[in-house]
C-alpha positions as protocol buffer text, in pm:
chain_id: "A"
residue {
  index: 1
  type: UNK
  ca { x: 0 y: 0 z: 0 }
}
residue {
  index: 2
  type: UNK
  ca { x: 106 y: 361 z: -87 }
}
residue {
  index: 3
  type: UNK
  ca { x: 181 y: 622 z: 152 }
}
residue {
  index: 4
  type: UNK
  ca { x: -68 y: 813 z: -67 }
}
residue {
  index: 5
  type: UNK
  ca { x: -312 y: 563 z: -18 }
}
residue {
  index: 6
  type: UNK
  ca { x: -255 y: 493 z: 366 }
}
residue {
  index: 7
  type: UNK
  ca { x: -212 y: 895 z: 456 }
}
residue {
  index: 8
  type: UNK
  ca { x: -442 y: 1053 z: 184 }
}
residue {
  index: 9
  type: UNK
  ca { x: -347 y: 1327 z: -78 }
}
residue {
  index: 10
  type: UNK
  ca { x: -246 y: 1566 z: 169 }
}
residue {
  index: 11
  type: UNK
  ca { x: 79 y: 1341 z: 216 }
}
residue {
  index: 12
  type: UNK
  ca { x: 194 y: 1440 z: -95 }
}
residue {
  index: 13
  type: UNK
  ca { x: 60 y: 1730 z: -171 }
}
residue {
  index: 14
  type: UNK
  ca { x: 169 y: 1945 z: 150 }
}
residue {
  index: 15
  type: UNK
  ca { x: 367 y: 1898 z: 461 }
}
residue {
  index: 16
  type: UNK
  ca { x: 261 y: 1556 z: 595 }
}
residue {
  index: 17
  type: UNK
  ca { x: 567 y: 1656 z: 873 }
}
residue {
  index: 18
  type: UNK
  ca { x: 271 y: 1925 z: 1046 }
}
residue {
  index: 19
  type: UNK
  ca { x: -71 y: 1812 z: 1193 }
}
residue {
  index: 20
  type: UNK
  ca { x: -364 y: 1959 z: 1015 }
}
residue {
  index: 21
  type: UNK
  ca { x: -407 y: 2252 z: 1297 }
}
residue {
  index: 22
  type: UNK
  ca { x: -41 y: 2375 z: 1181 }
}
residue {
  index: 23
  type: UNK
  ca { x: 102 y: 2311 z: 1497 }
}
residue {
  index: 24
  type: UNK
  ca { x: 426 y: 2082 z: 1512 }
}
residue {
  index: 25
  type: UNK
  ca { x: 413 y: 1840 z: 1784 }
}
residue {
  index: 26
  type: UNK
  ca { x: 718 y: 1777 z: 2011 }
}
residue {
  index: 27
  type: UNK
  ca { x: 744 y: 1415 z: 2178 }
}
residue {
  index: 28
  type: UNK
  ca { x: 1061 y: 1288 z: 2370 }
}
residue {
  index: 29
  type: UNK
  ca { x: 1237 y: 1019 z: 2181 }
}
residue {
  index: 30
  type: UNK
  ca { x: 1158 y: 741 z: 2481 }
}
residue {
  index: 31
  type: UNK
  ca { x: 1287 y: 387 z: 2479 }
}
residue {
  index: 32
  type: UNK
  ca { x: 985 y: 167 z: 2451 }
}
residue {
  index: 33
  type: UNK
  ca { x: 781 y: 425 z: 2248 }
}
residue {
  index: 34
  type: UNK
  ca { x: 649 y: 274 z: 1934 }
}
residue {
  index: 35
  type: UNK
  ca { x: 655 y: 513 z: 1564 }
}
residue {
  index: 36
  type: UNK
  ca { x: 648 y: 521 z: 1211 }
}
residue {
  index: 37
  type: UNK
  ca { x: 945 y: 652 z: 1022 }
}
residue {
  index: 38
  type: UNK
  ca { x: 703 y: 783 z: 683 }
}
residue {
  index: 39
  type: UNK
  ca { x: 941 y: 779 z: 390 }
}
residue {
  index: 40
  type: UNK
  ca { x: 991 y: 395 z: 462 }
}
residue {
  index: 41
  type: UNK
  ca { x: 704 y: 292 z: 635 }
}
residue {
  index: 42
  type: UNK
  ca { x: 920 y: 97 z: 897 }
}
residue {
  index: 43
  type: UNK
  ca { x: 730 y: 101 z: 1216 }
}
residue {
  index: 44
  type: UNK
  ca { x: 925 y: -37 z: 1557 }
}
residue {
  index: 45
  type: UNK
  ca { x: 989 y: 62 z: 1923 }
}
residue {
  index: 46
  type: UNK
  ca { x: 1298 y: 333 z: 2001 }
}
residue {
  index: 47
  type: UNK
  ca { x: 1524 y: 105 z: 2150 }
}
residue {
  index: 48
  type: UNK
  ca { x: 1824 y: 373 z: 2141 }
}
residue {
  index: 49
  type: UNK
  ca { x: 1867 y: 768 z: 2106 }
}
residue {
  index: 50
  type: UNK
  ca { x: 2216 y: 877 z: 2002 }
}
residue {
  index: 51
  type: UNK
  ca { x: 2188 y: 1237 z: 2074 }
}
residue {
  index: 52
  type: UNK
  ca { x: 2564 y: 1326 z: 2011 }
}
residue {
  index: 53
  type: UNK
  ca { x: 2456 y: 1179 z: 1616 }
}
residue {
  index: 54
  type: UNK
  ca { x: 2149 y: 1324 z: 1638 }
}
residue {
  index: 55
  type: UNK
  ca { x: 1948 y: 944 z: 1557 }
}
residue {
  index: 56
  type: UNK
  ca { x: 1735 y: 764 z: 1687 }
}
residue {
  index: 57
  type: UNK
  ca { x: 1760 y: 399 z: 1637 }
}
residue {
  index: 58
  type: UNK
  ca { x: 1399 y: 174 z: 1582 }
}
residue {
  index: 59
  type: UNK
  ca { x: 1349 y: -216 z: 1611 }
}
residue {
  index: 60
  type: UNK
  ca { x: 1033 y: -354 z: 1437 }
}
residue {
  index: 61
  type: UNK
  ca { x: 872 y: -696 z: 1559 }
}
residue {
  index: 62
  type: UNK
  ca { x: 1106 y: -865 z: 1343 }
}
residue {
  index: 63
  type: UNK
  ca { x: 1375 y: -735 z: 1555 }
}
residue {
  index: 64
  type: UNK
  ca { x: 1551 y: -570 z: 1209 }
}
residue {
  index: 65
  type: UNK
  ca { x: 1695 y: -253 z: 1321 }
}
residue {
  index: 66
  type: UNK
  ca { x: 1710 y: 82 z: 1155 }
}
residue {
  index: 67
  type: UNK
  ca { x: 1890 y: 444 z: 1180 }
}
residue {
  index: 68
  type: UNK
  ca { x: 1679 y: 755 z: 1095 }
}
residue {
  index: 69
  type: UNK
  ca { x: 1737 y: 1136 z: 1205 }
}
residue {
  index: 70
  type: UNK
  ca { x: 1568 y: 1267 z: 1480 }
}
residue {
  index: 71
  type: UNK
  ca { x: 1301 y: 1529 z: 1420 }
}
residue {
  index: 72
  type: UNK
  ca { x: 998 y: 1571 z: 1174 }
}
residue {
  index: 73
  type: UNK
  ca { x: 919 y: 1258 z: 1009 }
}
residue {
  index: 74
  type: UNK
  ca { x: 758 y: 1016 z: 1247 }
}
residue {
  index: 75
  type: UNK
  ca { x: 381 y: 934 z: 1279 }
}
residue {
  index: 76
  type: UNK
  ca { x: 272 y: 873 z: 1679 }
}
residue {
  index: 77
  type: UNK
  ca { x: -86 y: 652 z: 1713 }
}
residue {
  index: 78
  type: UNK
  ca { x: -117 y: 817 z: 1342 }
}
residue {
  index: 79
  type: UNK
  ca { x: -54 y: 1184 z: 1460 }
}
residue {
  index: 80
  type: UNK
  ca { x: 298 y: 1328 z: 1276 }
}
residue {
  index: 81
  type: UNK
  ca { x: 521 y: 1379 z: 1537 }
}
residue {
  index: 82
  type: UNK
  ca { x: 917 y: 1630 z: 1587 }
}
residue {
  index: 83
  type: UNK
  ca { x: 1109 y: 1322 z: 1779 }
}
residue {
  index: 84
  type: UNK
  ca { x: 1378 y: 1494 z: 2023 }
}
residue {
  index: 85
  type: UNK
  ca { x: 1611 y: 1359 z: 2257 }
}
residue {
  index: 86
  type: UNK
  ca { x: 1483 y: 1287 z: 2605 }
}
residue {
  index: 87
  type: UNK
  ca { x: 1615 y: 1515 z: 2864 }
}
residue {
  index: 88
  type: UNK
  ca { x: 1909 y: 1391 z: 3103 }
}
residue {
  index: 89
  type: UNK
  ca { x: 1898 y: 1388 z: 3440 }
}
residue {
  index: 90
  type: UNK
  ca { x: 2164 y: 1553 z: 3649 }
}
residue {
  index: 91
  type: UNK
  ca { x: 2438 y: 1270 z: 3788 }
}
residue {
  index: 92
  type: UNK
  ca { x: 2490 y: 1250 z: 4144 }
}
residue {
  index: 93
  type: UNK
  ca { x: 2833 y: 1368 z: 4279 }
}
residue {
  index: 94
  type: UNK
  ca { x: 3118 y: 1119 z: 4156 }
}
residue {
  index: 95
  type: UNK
  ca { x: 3296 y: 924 z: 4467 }
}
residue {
  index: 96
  type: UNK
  ca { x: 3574 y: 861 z: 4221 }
}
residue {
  index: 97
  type: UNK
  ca { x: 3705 y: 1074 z: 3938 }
}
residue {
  index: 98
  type: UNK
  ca { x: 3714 y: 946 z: 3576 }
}
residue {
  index: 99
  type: UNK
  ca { x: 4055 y: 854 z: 3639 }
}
residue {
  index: 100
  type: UNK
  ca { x: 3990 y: 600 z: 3912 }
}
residue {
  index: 101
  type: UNK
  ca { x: 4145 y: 860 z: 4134 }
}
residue {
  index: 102
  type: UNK
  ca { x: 3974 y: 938 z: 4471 }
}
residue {
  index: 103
  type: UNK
  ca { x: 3750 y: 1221 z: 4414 }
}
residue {
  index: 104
  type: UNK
  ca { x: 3831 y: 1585 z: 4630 }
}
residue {
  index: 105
  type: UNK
  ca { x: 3521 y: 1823 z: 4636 }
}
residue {
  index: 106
  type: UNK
  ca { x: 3588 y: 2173 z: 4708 }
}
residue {
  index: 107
  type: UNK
  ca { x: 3912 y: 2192 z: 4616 }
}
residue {
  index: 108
  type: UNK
  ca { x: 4060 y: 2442 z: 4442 }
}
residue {
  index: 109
  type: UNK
  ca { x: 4315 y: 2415 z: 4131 }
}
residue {
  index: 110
  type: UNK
  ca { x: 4660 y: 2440 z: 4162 }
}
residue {
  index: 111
  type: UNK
  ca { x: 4834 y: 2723 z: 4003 }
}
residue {
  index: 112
  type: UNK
  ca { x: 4968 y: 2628 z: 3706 }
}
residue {
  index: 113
  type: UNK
  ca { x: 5304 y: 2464 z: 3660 }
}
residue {
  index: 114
  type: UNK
  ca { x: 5542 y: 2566 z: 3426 }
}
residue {
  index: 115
  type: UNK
  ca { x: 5562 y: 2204 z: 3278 }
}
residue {
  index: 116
  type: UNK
  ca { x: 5323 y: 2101 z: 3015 }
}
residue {
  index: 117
  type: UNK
  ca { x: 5150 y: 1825 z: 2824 }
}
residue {
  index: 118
  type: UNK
  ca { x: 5151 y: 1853 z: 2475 }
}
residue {
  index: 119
  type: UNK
  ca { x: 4944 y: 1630 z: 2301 }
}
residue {
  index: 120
  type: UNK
  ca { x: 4873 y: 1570 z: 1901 }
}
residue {
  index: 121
  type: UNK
  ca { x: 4481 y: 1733 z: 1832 }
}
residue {
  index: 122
  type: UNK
  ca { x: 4159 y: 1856 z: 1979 }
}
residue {
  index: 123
  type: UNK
  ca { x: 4011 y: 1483 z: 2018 }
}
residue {
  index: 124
  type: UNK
  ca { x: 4354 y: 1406 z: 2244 }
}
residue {
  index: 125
  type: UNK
  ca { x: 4306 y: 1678 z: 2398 }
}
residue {
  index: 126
  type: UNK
  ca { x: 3958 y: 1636 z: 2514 }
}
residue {
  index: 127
  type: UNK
  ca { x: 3963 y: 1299 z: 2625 }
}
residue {
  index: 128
  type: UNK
  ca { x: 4269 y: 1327 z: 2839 }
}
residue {
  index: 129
  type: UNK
  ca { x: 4012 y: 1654 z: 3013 }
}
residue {
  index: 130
  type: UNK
  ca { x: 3738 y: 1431 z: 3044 }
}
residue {
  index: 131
  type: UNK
  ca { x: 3888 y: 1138 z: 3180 }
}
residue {
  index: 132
  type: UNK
  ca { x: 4218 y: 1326 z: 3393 }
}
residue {
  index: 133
  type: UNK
  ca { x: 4107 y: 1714 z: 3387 }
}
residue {
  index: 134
  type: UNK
  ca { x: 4010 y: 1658 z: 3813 }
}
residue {
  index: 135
  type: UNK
  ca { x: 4360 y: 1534 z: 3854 }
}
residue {
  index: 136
  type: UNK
  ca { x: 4501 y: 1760 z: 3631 }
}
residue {
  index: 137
  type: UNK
  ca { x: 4334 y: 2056 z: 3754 }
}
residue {
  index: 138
  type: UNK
  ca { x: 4458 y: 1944 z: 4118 }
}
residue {
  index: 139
  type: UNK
  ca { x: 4847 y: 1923 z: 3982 }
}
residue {
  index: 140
  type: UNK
  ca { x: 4868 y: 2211 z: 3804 }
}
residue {
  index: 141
  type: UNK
  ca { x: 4897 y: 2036 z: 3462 }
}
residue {
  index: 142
  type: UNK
  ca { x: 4756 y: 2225 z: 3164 }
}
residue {
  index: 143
  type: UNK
  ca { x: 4729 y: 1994 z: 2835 }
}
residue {
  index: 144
  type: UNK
  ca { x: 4808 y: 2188 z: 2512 }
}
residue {
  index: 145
  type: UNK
  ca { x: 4695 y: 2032 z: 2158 }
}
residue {
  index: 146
  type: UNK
  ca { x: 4936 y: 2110 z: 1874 }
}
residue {
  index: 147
  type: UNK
  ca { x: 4744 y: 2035 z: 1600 }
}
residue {
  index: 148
  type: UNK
  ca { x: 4975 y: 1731 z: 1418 }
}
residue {
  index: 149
  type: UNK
  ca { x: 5298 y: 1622 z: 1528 }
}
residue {
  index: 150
  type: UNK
  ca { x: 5535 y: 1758 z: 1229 }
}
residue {
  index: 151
  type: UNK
  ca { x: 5612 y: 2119 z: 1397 }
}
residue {
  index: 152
  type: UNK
  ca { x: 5714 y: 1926 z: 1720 }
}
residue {
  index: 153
  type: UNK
  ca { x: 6056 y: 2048 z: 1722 }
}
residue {
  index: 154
  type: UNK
  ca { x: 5973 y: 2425 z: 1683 }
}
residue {
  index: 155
  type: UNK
  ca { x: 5666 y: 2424 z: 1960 }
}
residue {
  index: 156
  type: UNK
  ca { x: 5955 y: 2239 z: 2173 }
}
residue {
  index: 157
  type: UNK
  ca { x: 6236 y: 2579 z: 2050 }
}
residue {
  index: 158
  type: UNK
  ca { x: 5951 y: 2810 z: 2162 }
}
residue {
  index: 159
  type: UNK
  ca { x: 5868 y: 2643 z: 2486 }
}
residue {
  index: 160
  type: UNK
  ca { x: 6261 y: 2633 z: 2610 }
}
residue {
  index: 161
  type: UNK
  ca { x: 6226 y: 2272 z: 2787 }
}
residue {
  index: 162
  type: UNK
  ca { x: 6421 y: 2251 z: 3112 }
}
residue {
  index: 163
  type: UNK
  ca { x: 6440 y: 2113 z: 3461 }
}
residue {
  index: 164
  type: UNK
  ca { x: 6197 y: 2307 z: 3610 }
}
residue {
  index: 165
  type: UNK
  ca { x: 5997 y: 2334 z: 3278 }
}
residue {
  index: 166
  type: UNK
  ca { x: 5941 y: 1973 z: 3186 }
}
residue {
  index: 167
  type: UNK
  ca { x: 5703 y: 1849 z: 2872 }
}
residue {
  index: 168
  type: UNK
  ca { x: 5529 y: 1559 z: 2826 }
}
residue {
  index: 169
  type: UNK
  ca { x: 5406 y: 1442 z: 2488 }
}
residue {
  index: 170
  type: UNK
  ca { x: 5127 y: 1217 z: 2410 }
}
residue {
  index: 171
  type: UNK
  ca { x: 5186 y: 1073 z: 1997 }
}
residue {
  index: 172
  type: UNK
  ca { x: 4917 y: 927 z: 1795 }
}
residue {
  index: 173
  type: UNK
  ca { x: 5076 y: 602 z: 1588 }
}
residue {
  index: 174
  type: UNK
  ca { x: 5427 y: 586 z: 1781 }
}
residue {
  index: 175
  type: UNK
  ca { x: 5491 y: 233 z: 1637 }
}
residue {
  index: 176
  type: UNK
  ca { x: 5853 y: 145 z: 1482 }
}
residue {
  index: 177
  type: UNK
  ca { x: 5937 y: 320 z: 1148 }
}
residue {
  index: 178
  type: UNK
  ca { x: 5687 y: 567 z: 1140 }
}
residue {
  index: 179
  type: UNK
  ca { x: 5738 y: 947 z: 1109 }
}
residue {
  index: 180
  type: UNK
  ca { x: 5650 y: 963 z: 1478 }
}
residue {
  index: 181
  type: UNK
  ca { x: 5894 y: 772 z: 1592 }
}
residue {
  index: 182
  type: UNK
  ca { x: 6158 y: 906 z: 1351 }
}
residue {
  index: 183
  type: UNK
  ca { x: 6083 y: 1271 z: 1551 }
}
residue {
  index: 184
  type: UNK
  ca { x: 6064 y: 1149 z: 1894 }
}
residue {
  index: 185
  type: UNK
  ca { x: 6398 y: 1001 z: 1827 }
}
residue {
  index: 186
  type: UNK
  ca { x: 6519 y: 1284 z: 1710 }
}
residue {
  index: 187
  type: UNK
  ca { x: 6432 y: 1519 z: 2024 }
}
residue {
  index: 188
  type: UNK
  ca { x: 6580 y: 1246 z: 2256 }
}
residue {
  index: 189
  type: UNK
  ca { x: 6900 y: 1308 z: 2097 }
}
residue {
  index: 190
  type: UNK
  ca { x: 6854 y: 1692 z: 2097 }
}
residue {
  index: 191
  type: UNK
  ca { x: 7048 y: 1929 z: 2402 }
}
residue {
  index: 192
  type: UNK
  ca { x: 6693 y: 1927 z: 2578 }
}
residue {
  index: 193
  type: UNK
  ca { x: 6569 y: 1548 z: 2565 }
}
residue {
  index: 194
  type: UNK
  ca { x: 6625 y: 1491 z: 2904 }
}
residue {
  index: 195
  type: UNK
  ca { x: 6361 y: 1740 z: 2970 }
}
residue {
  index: 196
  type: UNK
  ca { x: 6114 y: 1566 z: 2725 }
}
residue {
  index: 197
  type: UNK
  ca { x: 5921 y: 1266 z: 2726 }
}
residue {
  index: 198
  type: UNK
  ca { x: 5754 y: 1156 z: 2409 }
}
residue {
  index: 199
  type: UNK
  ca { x: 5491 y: 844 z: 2499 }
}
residue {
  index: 200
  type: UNK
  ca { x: 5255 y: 732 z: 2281 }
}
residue {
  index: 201
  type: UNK
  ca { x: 4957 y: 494 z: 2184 }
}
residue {
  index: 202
  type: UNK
  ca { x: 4976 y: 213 z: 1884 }
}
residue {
  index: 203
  type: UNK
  ca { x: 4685 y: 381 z: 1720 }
}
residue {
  index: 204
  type: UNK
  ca { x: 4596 y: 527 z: 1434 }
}
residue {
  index: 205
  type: UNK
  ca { x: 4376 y: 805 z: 1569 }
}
residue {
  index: 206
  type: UNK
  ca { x: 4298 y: 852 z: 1947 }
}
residue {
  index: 207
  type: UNK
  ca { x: 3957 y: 783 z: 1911 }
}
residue {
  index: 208
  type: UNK
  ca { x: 4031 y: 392 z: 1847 }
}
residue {
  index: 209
  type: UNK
  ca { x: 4175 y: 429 z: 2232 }
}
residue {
  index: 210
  type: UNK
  ca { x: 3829 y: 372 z: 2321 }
}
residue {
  index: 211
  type: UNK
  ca { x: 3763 y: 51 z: 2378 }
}
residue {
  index: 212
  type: UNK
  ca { x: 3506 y: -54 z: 2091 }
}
residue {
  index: 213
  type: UNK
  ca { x: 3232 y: -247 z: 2321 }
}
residue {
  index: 214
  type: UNK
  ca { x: 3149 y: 82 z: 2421 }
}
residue {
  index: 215
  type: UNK
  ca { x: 3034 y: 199 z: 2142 }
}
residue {
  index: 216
  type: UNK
  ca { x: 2846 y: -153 z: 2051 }
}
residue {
  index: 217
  type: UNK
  ca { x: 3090 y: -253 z: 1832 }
}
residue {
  index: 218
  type: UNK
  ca { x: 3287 y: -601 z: 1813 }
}
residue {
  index: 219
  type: UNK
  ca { x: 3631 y: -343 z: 1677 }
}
residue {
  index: 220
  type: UNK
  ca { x: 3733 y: -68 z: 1470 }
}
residue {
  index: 221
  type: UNK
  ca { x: 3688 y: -122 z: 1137 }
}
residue {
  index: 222
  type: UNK
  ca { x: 4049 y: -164 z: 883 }
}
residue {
  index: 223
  type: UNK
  ca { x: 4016 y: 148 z: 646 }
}
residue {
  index: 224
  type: UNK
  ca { x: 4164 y: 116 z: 317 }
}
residue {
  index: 225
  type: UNK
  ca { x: 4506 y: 345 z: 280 }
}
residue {
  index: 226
  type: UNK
  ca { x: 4275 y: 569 z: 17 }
}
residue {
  index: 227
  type: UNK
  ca { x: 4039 y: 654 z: 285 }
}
residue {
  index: 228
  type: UNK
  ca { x: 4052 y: 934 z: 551 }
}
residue {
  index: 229
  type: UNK
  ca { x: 4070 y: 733 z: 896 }
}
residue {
  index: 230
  type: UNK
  ca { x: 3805 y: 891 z: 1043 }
}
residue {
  index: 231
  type: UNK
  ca { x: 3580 y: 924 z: 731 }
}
residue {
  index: 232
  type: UNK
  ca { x: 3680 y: 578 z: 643 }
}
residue {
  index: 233
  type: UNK
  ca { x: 3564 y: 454 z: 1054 }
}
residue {
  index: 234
  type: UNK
  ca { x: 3206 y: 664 z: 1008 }
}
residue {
  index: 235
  type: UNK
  ca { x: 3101 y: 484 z: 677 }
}
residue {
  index: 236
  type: UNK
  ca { x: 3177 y: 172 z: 798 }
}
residue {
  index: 237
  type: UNK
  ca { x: 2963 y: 204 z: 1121 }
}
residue {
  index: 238
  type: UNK
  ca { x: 2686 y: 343 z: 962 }
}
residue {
  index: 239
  type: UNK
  ca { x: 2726 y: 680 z: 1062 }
}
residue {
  index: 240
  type: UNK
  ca { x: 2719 y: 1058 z: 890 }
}
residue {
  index: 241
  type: UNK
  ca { x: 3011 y: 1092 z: 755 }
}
residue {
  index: 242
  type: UNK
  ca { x: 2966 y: 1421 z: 437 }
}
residue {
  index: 243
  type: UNK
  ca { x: 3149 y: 1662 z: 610 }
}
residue {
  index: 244
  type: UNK
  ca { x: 3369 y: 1753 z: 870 }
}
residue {
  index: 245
  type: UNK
  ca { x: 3072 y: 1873 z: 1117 }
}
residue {
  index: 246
  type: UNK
  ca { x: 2978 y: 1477 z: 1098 }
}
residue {
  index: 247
  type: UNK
  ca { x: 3313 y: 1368 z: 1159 }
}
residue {
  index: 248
  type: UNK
  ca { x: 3295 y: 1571 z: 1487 }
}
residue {
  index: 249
  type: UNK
  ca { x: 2924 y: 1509 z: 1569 }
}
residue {
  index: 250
  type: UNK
  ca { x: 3076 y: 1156 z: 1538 }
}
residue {
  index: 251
  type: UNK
  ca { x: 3332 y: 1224 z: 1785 }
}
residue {
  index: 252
  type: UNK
  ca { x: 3128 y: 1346 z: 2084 }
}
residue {
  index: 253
  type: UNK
  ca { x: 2933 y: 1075 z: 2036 }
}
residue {
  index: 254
  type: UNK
  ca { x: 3224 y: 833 z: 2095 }
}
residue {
  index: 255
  type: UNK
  ca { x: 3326 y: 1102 z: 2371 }
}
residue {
  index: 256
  type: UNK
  ca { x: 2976 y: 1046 z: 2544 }
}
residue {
  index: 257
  type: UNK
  ca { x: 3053 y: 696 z: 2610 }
}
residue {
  index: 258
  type: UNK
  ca { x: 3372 y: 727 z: 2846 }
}
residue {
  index: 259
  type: UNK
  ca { x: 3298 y: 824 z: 3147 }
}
residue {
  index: 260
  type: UNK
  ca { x: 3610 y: 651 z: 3305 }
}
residue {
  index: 261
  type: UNK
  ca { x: 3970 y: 513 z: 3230 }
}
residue {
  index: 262
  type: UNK
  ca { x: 3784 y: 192 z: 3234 }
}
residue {
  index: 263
  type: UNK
  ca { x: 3644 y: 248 z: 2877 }
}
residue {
  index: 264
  type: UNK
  ca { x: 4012 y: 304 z: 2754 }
}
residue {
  index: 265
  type: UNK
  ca { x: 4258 y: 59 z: 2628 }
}
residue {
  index: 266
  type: UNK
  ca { x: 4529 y: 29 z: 2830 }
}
residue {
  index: 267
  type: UNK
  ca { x: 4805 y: 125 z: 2563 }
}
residue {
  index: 268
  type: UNK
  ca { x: 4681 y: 464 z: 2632 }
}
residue {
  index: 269
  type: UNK
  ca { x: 4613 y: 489 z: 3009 }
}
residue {
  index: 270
  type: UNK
  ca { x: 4987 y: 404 z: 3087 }
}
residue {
  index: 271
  type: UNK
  ca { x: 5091 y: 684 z: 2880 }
}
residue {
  index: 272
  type: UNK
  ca { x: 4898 y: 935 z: 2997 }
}
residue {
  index: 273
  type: UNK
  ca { x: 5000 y: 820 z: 3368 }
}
residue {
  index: 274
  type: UNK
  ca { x: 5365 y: 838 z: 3269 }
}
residue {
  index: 275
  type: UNK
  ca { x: 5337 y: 1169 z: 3153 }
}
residue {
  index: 276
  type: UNK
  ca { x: 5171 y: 1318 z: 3441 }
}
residue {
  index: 277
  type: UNK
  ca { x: 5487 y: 1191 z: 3634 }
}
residue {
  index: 278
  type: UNK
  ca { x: 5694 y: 1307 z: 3439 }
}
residue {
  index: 279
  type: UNK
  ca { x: 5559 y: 1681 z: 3493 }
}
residue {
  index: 280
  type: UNK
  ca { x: 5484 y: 1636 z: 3827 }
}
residue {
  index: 281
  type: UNK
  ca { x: 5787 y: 1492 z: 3967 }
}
């Protein structure tokens, strides 16, 4: 049957997205709620809202799964329907930080130390906040993203590396023969390697740190050489992947699922301890 002859000519001939009074109807994207997705006609209960993608995932009786945008586009009991994303409700105060580290309330940050972590990009950057920003905060440490690892050698001139002005780097792909360990060699042999440490993960790209179960996902996916990483990672899960706002859409949503050092391999929490040693000592 035809969504013209199901809905009626209005379907096609105006905005089947509005109820007939003009007014757009709003309804939390619950798990358990049962729609319509129109264009396809696949009807199923929301089992799962990914509100960092900005989809809403549907299960029909059949248990087949499908991925559709949230908003305009859903019938409710027959009645078009705007699906949002439920509201969250505030978390309790953590006993623990992110870090496994025991959590001090009230404190106040340290002034910052002249040492520094230095670490490859904005994603580094923003994990190593989320998961050791309390400690961090508490040490003194201030994380700076460089934005690619090639320029390592002039950020290093500019900063003037020395015993009481230690840095730490975190490196993406630090694996024999690669161009990132070709440069950390080379800084260990320059006048101020003893005041640098250059650590790193076996990864690719941070974001394959994160342990894939998290993300409902048996592993990262092998990307052809051809293929942008990241790109190549979003096609492959099913994911928006056009442009560089759904690369980073596609980023807090892997973001949204650590909440601790316990979602992280452990090639990268080691690191990330050493190097918060290292500036600290």
């Amino acid at each position: 049957m035809s969504s013209f002859d199901r809905y009626g000519s209005d379907v096609l001939s105006g905005d089947w997205r509005k109820p007939k009074n003009g007014r757009s109807v709003e309804v939390a994207a619950d798990p358990g709620l049962v729609v319509e997705e129109v264009q396809t006609d696949f009807c199923g209960e929301i089992v799962k809202v990914e509100r960092d993608l900005g989809t809403v995932i549907l299960e029909d009786r059949r248990n087949k799964r499908r991925t559709f945008p949230l908003g305009p586009g859903f019938l409710l009991d027959g009645v078009p329907v705007i699906l949002v994303a439920p509201v969250r409700k505030g978390p309790a105060a953590p006993i623990r930080t992110a870090s496994g580290s025991v959590a001090v309330h009230g404190t106040k940050a340290r002034v910052a130390r002249a040492s520094r972590i230095f670490v490859e990009g904005r994603h580094d950057a923003e994990l190593v906040e989320k998961v050791w920003g309390a400690d961090l905060r508490i040490e003194g440490v201030v994380v700076e993203y460089l934005e690619g690892i090639d320029d390592l050698s002039a950020h290093l001139r500019d900063f003037n590396p020395g015993p009481e002005r230690r840095v730490g780097v975190l490196v993406d792909h630090l694996v024999h023969g690669s161009k990132e360990s070709r440069i950390a060699q080379s800084v260990a042999k320059s006048p101020i390697g003893k005041h640098v440490l250059i650590v790193g993960h076996p990864y690719i790209d941070v974001w394959a740190a994160v342990k894939p179960e998290r993300l409902g996902k048996d592993a990262w996916p092998t990307v052809p050489r051809n293929i942008e990483w990241k790109k190549g990672v979003c096609q492959q899960f099913g994911w928006p992947h056009r442009d560089q706002a759904d690369i980073a859409r596609a980023w807090q949503h892997i973001l949204s699922k650590v909440t601790s050092y316990a979602d992280l391999e452990p090639a990268l929490l080691g690191r990330v301890e050493e190097l918060i040693d290292f500036v600290t000592q």
